[in-house]
Coordinates of C-alpha atoms and ligand atoms in Angstrom, one line a residue:
X233 CA -0.1 -29.0 -10.9
X234 CA -0.5 -29.9 -7.2
X235 CA 0.2 -27.0 -5.0
X236 CA 0.1 -26.3 -1.3
X237 CA -0.1 -22.9 0.3
X238 CA 0.9 -22.6 4.0
X239 CA -0.8 -19.7 5.8
X240 CA -4.3 -18.5 4.7
X241 CA -4.3 -14.9 5.7
X242 CA -4.8 -12.0 3.3
X243 CA -1.9 -13.2 1.2
X244 CA -2.3 -17.0 1.4
X245 CA -6.0 -17.3 1.0
X246 CA -6.0 -15.1 -2.1
X247 CA -3.0 -16.9 -3.5
X248 CA -4.5 -20.4 -2.9
X249 CA -7.8 -19.3 -4.5
X250 CA -6.1 -17.7 -7.5
X251 CA -3.8 -20.8 -8.0
X252 CA -7.0 -22.9 -8.3
X253 CA -8.4 -20.3 -10.7
X254 CA -5.4 -20.9 -12.8
X255 CA -6.3 -24.5 -13.0
X256 CA -4.1 -26.0 -10.3
X257 CA -5.0 -28.5 -7.6
X258 CA -4.5 -26.6 -4.4
X259 CA -4.5 -27.3 -0.7
X260 CA -4.4 -24.4 1.7
X261 CA -3.1 -25.0 5.3
X262 CA -3.6 -22.8 8.3
X263 CA -3.4 -23.4 12.1
X264 CA -6.7 -21.4 12.6
X265 CA -9.5 -23.9 12.6
X266 CA -12.3 -21.4 12.2
X267 CA -10.6 -19.7 9.3
X268 CA -10.1 -23.1 7.6
X269 CA -13.7 -24.0 8.2
X270 CA -14.9 -20.7 6.5
X271 CA -12.5 -21.1 3.6
X272 CA -13.4 -24.8 3.1
X273 CA -17.0 -23.7 2.8
X274 CA -16.0 -21.4 0.0
X275 CA -16.5 -18.2 2.2
X276 CA -13.9 -15.4 2.6
X277 CA -13.0 -14.8 6.2
X278 CA -12.3 -11.1 5.5
X279 CA -13.5 -8.5 3.1
X280 CA -11.7 -8.5 -0.3
X281 CA -13.5 -7.6 -3.5
X282 CA -13.6 -10.6 -6.0
X283 CA -12.3 -13.1 -3.5
X284 CA -15.7 -14.7 -2.6
X285 CA -16.2 -15.5 -6.3
X286 CA -12.8 -17.2 -6.9
X287 CA -13.0 -19.1 -3.6
X288 CA -16.5 -20.4 -4.3
X289 CA -15.5 -21.4 -7.8
X290 CA -12.4 -23.2 -6.6
X291 CA -14.1 -25.1 -3.8
X292 CA -17.1 -26.1 -6.1
X293 CA -14.7 -27.4 -8.8
X294 CA -12.9 -29.6 -6.2
X295 CA -9.6 -28.0 -7.1
X296 CA -9.4 -26.0 -3.9
X297 CA -9.5 -27.4 -0.3
X298 CA -8.3 -26.2 3.1
X299 CA -7.0 -28.1 6.1
X300 CA -5.2 -27.6 9.4
X301 CA -3.1 -30.8 8.8
X302 CA 0.3 -30.1 7.4
X303 CA 0.6 -33.7 6.3
X304 CA -1.8 -33.0 3.5
X305 CA 0.9 -31.0 1.8
X306 CA 2.6 -34.3 0.9
X307 CA 2.2 -35.0 -2.8
X308 CA 2.1 -31.3 -3.8
X309 CA 5.0 -30.3 -6.1
X310 CA 5.2 -26.6 -5.2
X311 CA 4.7 -25.4 -1.6
X312 CA 4.1 -21.7 -1.1
X313 CA 4.9 -20.2 2.2
X314 CA 2.6 -17.2 2.8
X315 CA 2.6 -16.7 6.6
X316 CA 2.9 -13.3 8.3
X317 CA 6.1 -11.6 9.3
X318 CA 4.9 -9.1 12.0
X319 CA 7.0 -6.6 13.8
X320 CA 8.8 -8.1 16.8
X321 CA 7.4 -6.8 20.1
X322 CA 9.9 -4.3 21.5
X323 CA 11.9 -4.0 18.3
X324 CA 11.6 -2.9 14.7
X325 CA 12.9 -6.2 13.3
X326 CA 10.6 -8.7 11.5
X327 CA 9.5 -11.7 13.6
X328 CA 10.3 -14.8 11.5
X329 CA 8.9 -17.4 13.9
X330 CA 5.9 -18.2 11.6
X331 CA 8.1 -18.5 8.5
X332 CA 10.5 -20.8 10.3
X333 CA 7.6 -22.9 11.7
X334 CA 6.0 -23.2 8.2
X335 CA 9.3 -24.3 6.6
X336 CA 10.1 -26.6 9.5
X337 CA 6.6 -28.1 9.4
X338 CA 6.9 -28.8 5.7
X339 CA 10.3 -30.6 5.8
X340 CA 9.0 -34.1 6.8
X341 CA 6.4 -34.0 3.9
X342 CA 8.8 -32.9 1.1
X343 CA 9.8 -35.2 -1.7
X344 CA 12.7 -35.2 -4.2
X345 CA 12.2 -32.5 -6.8
X346 CA 9.6 -30.5 -4.7
X347 CA 10.0 -26.7 -4.6
X348 CA 9.4 -24.6 -1.5
X349 CA 8.5 -21.0 -2.6
X350 CA 8.7 -18.2 0.0
X351 CA 6.1 -15.4 -0.6
X352 CA 6.3 -13.7 2.8
X353 CA 8.1 -10.4 3.1
X354 CA 11.4 -11.2 4.9
X355 CA 14.7 -9.6 5.8
X356 CA 17.4 -10.1 3.2
X357 CA 19.4 -13.2 4.0
X358 CA 16.4 -15.3 5.1
X359 CA 16.1 -17.3 1.8
X360 CA 19.7 -18.3 1.8
X361 CA 19.4 -19.7 5.3
X362 CA 16.1 -21.5 4.6
X363 CA 17.4 -22.8 1.2
X364 CA 20.3 -24.5 3.0
X365 CA 17.9 -26.0 5.5
X366 CA 15.5 -27.3 2.9
X367 CA 18.3 -28.8 0.7
X368 CA 20.1 -30.4 3.7
X369 CA 16.9 -32.1 4.9
X370 CA 15.3 -33.2 1.7
X371 CA 15.7 -33.5 -2.0
X372 CA 13.6 -30.3 -2.4
X373 CA 14.8 -26.8 -3.3
X374 CA 13.7 -23.3 -2.4
X375 CA 12.9 -20.1 -4.3
X376 CA 11.7 -16.7 -3.2
X377 CA 8.9 -15.2 -5.1
X378 CA 7.7 -12.0 -3.4
X379 CA 4.2 -10.8 -3.5
X380 CA 3.2 -7.3 -4.4
X381 CA -0.6 -7.5 -4.0
X382 CA -2.5 -4.6 -2.7
X383 CA -5.5 -5.2 -0.4
X384 CA -8.7 -4.3 -2.3
X385 CA -7.1 -5.4 -5.6
X386 CA -5.6 -8.6 -4.3
X387 CA -7.2 -11.0 -6.8
X388 CA -6.4 -8.9 -9.9
X389 CA -2.8 -8.3 -8.5
X390 CA -2.3 -12.0 -8.1
X391 CA -3.7 -13.1 -11.4
X392 CA -2.1 -10.3 -13.4
X393 CA 0.7 -8.7 -11.4
X394 CA 3.0 -5.9 -12.8
X395 CA 5.8 -8.5 -12.7
X396 CA 6.9 -11.8 -11.4
X397 CA 10.2 -12.0 -9.5
X398 CA 11.8 -15.4 -8.9
X399 CA 14.8 -15.5 -6.5
X400 CA 16.5 -18.8 -7.2
X401 CA 19.7 -20.6 -6.2
X402 CA 22.6 -20.9 -8.7
X403 CA 23.1 -23.8 -11.1
X404 CA 20.7 -26.6 -12.0
X405 CA 18.6 -26.0 -8.8
X406 CA 17.8 -22.5 -10.1
X407 CA 16.9 -23.8 -13.6
X408 CA 14.5 -26.4 -12.1
X409 CA 13.0 -23.8 -9.8
X410 CA 12.4 -21.4 -12.7
X411 CA 10.9 -24.1 -14.8
X412 CA 8.5 -25.1 -12.1
X413 CA 7.4 -21.5 -11.3
X414 CA 6.9 -20.9 -15.1
X415 CA 4.6 -23.9 -15.1
X416 CA 2.7 -22.5 -12.1
X417 CA 2.3 -19.1 -13.7
X418 CA 1.9 -20.3 -17.3
X419 CA -1.4 -18.5 -17.8
X420 CA -0.3 -15.0 -16.8
X421 CA 3.1 -15.4 -18.4
X422 CA 1.5 -16.3 -21.7
X423 CA -0.5 -13.1 -21.4
X424 CA 2.8 -11.2 -21.4
X425 CA 3.4 -10.5 -17.7
X426 CA 7.1 -9.6 -17.3
X427 CA 9.2 -12.1 -15.2
X428 CA 12.6 -11.4 -13.7
X429 CA 14.9 -14.2 -12.4
X430 CA 17.3 -13.1 -9.8
X431 CA 19.4 -14.4 -6.9
X432 CA 17.8 -14.8 -3.4
X433 CA 19.0 -11.5 -2.0
X434 CA 17.8 -9.4 -4.9
X435 CA 14.3 -10.9 -4.8
X436 CA 14.0 -10.3 -1.1
X437 CA 15.2 -6.7 -1.6
X438 CA 12.9 -6.0 -4.5
X439 CA 9.9 -6.4 -2.2
X440 CA 11.1 -4.3 0.7
X441 CA 12.6 -1.6 -1.5
X442 CA 9.4 -1.3 -3.5
X443 CA 7.5 -0.8 -0.2
X444 CA 10.1 1.6 1.1
X445 CA 9.9 3.6 -2.2
X446 CA 6.1 3.8 -2.0
X447 CA 6.2 4.8 1.7
X448 CA 8.8 7.5 0.9
X449 CA 6.7 8.8 -2.0
X450 CA 3.6 9.2 0.3
X451 CA 5.7 10.8 3.1
X452 CA 7.3 13.1 0.6
X453 CA 4.0 14.6 -0.4
X454 CA 2.9 14.7 3.2
X455 CA 6.0 16.7 4.0
X456 CA 5.0 19.1 1.3
X457 CA 1.6 19.3 2.9
X458 CA 3.3 20.5 6.1
X459 CA 5.1 23.2 4.1
X460 CA 1.9 24.0 2.3
X461 CA 0.1 24.4 5.7
X462 CA 2.8 26.9 6.8
X463 CA 2.7 28.9 3.6
X464 CA -0.9 28.8 2.4
X465 CA -0.1 26.7 -0.6
X466 CA -2.4 23.8 -1.9
X467 CA -0.7 20.4 -1.8
X468 CA -3.3 18.8 -4.0
X469 CA -2.5 21.2 -6.8
X470 CA 1.2 20.8 -6.2
X471 CA 0.8 17.0 -6.5
X472 CA -1.1 17.4 -9.8
X473 CA 1.6 19.8 -11.1
X474 CA 4.6 17.7 -10.2
X475 CA 2.7 14.5 -11.1
X476 CA 2.5 15.6 -14.7
X477 CA 6.3 15.0 -14.9
X478 CA 6.4 11.4 -16.1
X479 CA 9.6 10.8 -14.1
X480 CA 7.6 11.6 -10.9
X481 CA 4.1 10.4 -11.8
X482 CA 0.8 11.3 -10.0
X483 CA 0.1 7.9 -8.4
X484 CA 0.8 7.4 -4.7
X485 CA 1.1 11.2 -4.4
X486 CA -2.1 11.8 -2.4
X487 CA -1.4 13.8 0.7
X488 CA -3.6 13.1 3.7
X489 CA -3.6 11.0 6.8
X490 CA -0.7 8.9 5.5
X491 CA 0.0 5.2 5.2
X492 CA -1.0 2.3 7.5
X493 CA -1.9 -1.3 7.1
X494 CA -0.2 -4.6 7.6
X495 CA 2.7 -3.9 5.2
X496 CA 4.2 -0.5 4.7
X497 CA 4.7 0.6 8.3
X498 CA 6.2 -2.6 9.6
X499 CA 8.2 -3.3 6.4
X500 CA 10.0 0.1 6.4
X501 CA 10.9 -0.5 10.1
X502 CA 12.1 -4.0 9.5
X503 CA 14.1 -2.9 6.5
X504 CA 15.9 -0.2 8.7
X505 CA 16.5 -2.8 11.4
X506 CA 18.1 -5.1 8.8
X507 CA 20.4 -2.3 7.5
X508 CA 21.4 -1.5 11.1
X509 CA 22.3 -5.2 11.5
X510 CA 24.4 -5.0 8.4
X511 CA 26.2 -1.9 9.8
X512 CA 24.8 0.4 7.1
X513 CA 23.5 3.9 7.5
X514 CA 21.8 3.7 4.1
X515 CA 18.2 3.6 5.3
X516 CA 18.5 6.2 8.1
X517 CA 16.1 8.4 6.0
X518 CA 13.3 5.9 6.6
X519 CA 13.1 7.0 10.2
X520 CA 12.0 10.4 8.8
X521 CA 9.6 8.8 6.4
X522 CA 8.0 7.1 9.4
X523 CA 8.0 10.3 11.5
X524 CA 6.4 12.4 8.8
X525 CA 3.7 9.7 8.4
X526 CA 2.9 9.6 12.1
X527 CA 2.9 13.4 12.4
X528 CA -0.1 13.5 10.0
X529 CA -2.2 11.5 12.6
X530 CA -1.4 14.1 15.3
X531 CA -2.2 16.9 12.9
X532 CA -5.7 15.6 12.3
X533 CA -6.3 15.2 16.1
X534 CA -5.1 18.8 16.5
X535 CA -7.4 20.1 13.8
X536 CA -10.4 18.4 15.4
X537 CA -9.5 19.9 18.8
X538 CA -9.0 23.3 17.2
X539 CA -12.5 23.1 15.5
X540 CA -14.2 21.8 18.7
X541 CA -12.6 24.1 21.3
X542 CA -13.9 21.9 24.1
X543 CA -13.2 18.2 23.4
X544 CA -14.5 16.7 26.6
X545 CA -17.9 15.2 25.8
X546 CA -18.0 16.5 22.2
X547 CA -19.5 14.1 19.7
X548 CA -17.1 13.2 16.9
X549 CA -18.3 11.4 13.8
X550 CA -15.5 9.3 12.4
X551 CA -16.1 8.3 8.8
X552 CA -13.9 5.4 7.9
X553 CA -11.7 3.3 10.2
X554 CA -10.1 0.8 7.7
X555 CA -6.4 1.7 6.8
X556 CA -7.7 2.3 3.3
X557 CA -10.9 2.0 1.3
X558 CA -12.2 -1.4 0.0
X559 CA -10.7 -3.2 2.9
X560 CA -11.8 -4.3 6.4
X561 CA -8.2 -4.3 7.6
X562 CA -7.5 -2.0 10.6
X563 CA -3.9 -3.1 11.3
X564 CA -1.9 0.1 12.0
X565 CA -4.8 2.1 10.7
X566 CA -4.2 5.9 10.8
X567 CA -8.0 6.4 11.1
X568 CA -8.3 4.1 14.1
X569 CA -5.3 5.9 15.8
X570 CA -7.0 9.3 15.4
X571 CA -10.4 7.9 16.7
X572 CA -8.7 6.4 19.7
X573 CA -6.7 9.6 20.5
X574 CA -9.8 11.7 20.5
X575 CA -11.6 9.1 22.7
X576 CA -8.6 9.4 25.0
X577 CA -9.1 13.2 25.2
X578 CA -12.7 12.6 26.4
X579 CA -14.6 12.9 23.1
X580 CA -17.6 10.8 22.4
X581 CA -16.4 9.1 19.2
X582 CA -18.9 7.4 16.9
X583 CA -17.4 5.4 14.0
X584 CA -19.0 4.4 10.8
X585 CA -17.1 2.2 8.2
X586 CA -18.9 0.3 5.5
X587 CA -16.8 -2.9 6.2
X588 CA -14.3 -2.5 9.0
X589 CA -16.5 -1.8 12.1
X590 CA -16.3 -5.5 13.1
X591 CA -12.5 -5.7 12.9
X592 CA -12.1 -2.3 14.6
X593 CA -14.5 -3.2 17.4
X594 CA -12.3 -6.1 18.3
X595 CA -9.2 -3.9 18.7
X596 CA -11.0 -0.8 20.0
X597 CA -14.1 -1.9 21.9
X598 CA -14.1 1.5 23.8
X599 CA -15.4 3.3 20.6
X600 CA -19.0 3.5 19.6
X601 CA -19.9 2.0 16.2
X602 CA -22.8 3.3 14.2
X603 CA -24.9 0.9 12.0
X604 CA -25.0 3.5 9.2
X605 CA -23.8 6.9 8.1
X606 CA -26.8 8.8 9.3
X607 CA -26.5 7.4 12.8
X608 CA -22.8 8.4 12.9
X609 CA -23.5 11.9 11.7
X610 CA -26.6 12.6 13.9
X611 CA -25.8 15.3 16.4
X612 CA -22.1 15.4 15.6
X613 CA -20.0 18.4 16.8
X614 CA -17.4 17.6 14.2
X615 CA -17.1 15.2 11.2
X616 CA -13.8 13.6 10.4
X617 CA -13.4 11.9 7.0
X618 CA -10.5 9.5 7.7
X619 CA -10.8 6.7 5.0
X620 CA -11.8 7.7 1.5
X621 CA -14.6 5.1 0.8
X622 CA -16.5 6.0 -2.4
X623 CA -19.6 6.6 -0.3
X624 CA -17.8 9.4 1.6
X625 CA -16.3 11.0 -1.5
X626 CA -19.9 11.6 -2.7
X627 CA -21.1 13.2 0.6
X628 CA -23.6 16.1 0.1
X629 CA -22.9 19.1 2.4
X630 CA -26.6 19.9 2.6
X631 CA -27.5 16.3 3.7
X632 CA -24.7 16.2 6.2
X633 CA -25.5 19.7 7.4
X634 CA -29.1 18.7 8.2
X635 CA -27.9 15.8 10.5
X636 CA -25.0 17.3 12.5
X637 CA -25.2 19.6 15.5
X638 CA -22.3 21.8 14.3
X639 CA -21.2 22.3 10.7
X640 CA -17.5 21.4 11.1
X641 CA -15.6 18.9 8.9
X642 CA -12.0 17.7 8.5
X643 CA -11.3 16.0 5.2
X644 CA -8.2 14.0 6.2
X645 CA -8.0 12.3 2.7
X646 CA -8.4 15.5 0.6
X647 CA -11.3 14.0 -1.4
X648 CA -14.0 16.7 -0.9
X649 CA -14.4 20.0 -2.6
X650 CA -14.0 22.3 0.4
X651 CA -15.4 25.4 -1.2
X652 CA -18.8 23.7 -1.6
X653 CA -18.8 22.7 2.1
X654 CA -17.8 26.3 3.2
X655 CA -20.6 27.6 1.0
X656 CA -23.0 25.3 2.9
X657 CA -21.9 26.9 6.1
X658 CA -19.2 24.4 7.2
X659 CA -15.9 25.2 8.8
X660 CA -14.0 22.8 6.6
X661 CA -10.3 21.8 6.8
X662 CA -8.2 19.6 4.6
X663 CA -4.5 18.6 5.0
X664 CA -2.1 20.8 3.2
X665 CA -4.9 22.8 1.7
X666 CA -5.8 26.4 2.6
Ligands
LIG767 C1 1.1 -2.2 0.0 C2 1.8 -2.2 -1.4 O1 1.1 -1.3 -2.3 C3 1.8 -3.6 -2.0 O2 2.5 -3.7 -3.2 C4 2.5 -4.6 -1.0 O3 2.4 -5.9 -1.5 C5 1.8 -4.5 0.3 O4 1.7 -3.2 0.8 P1 -1.4 -2.3 0.8 O5 -0.9 -2.3 2.2 O6 -2.6 -3.1 0.4 O7 -0.2 -2.6 -0.2 O8 -1.9 -0.8 0.5 P2 -1.6 0.5 -0.4 O9 -2.6 0.6 -1.5 O10 -0.1 0.4 -0.8 O11 -1.8 1.7 0.6 C6 -1.0 1.8 1.8 C7 -1.3 3.0 2.6 O12 -0.9 4.2 2.0 C8 -2.8 3.1 2.8 O13 -3.0 3.5 4.2 C9 -3.2 4.3 1.9 O14 -4.3 5.0 2.5 C10 -2.0 5.1 1.9 N1 -1.8 6.0 0.8 C11 -1.6 5.4 -0.5 C12 -1.7 7.4 0.9 O15 -1.8 7.9 2.0 N2 -1.5 8.1 -0.2 C13 -1.4 7.6 -1.5 O16 -1.2 8.4 -2.4 C14 -1.5 6.2 -1.6

């Protein structure tokens, strides 16, 4: 099937490449010329495991191309809208300008029987509004098919998601939309992936409520970490113990520096803003979820200050600056926040991240970036493990101890065995661990 994908960021670039991998003929459209040039050459413009391979295969097969020209969407049967919905400056609401521009830009190129498919995360009510617009201006229809991919696992999550959700209009339009989407996803559906067909509002809400639940789960365990810190309990053992209850589950119960990234923080804020607009108090608790999460960042800064005594001029080795491992994304990164706060207090912060130094340096050029782990550790007065890359999980206290000036470490992701570090002469702190 001929498919277009509007927006080639984390979501759209992966979606376009994966649709080609499923055998479709795909054109990806983006306004950013340099990104389009990279993608057209079969190169990934950001770090995402597995993406370079599917991109290169798609481009080499001739089934995948990229352009800045919206007119090249003409002739495609299904048009995915995968542009960003950032937080609006000065408010918590989602900024829909890119979604509106993408759908508006598609309208002149749509033909009878085409299907526009929204993938972006939007406030409930958006699909109904855009569906009316698409139907009034063309013979096309609109569905909402939210995306649940995690960075670092984006290719696998796109090709074999936990579930497909189709938000479709009522009547024959809905049946046609469902049939077209079934054709797009025929491969994974045949492999047994579950698929749920809903109305627009439900599909929109599935996405934001899933993210709100995940954020709440993380903040719940981080709230327990605060209690553990006040009482001498160990939150990692607590998580293991409650996680054995299948109704609770151990996944997404890792206490630490909390959540960041391009999705969870802004999505829970936009969801609250939408509830406020609807005159509902139902999501007031998400303000606490957000607050617990942000408090963890301050806690790590406080721990570093406590270990250092004098911050001014102290050398701080920051290990990891991406918002999570296996990503070069630093959007709303807790690690970057901590690094910047310590720099603001006068510390000499040296960052090492296996992939994210380049993206971080654009946002925070005031920090120093080491080329390798050893350079970051050399002469450090305190080491902060802020993103749990595999390389850092395996750190050897003896090796680190030989490089640093003072044996002090904060494990803000609770991935190190602190007794071994203490045995090697380190003052070692975790979050929610004695
Ligand atoms: C998230 C959702 O998981 C995904 O379904 C949605 O489509 C987009 O948002 P992503 O932002 O890629 O995906 O990251 P995720 O793996 O969910 O992690 C989010 C943040 O939570 C990271 O900063 C991570 O470090 C943190 N986290 C995760 C914890 O602090 N503890 C945990 O137990 C799990």
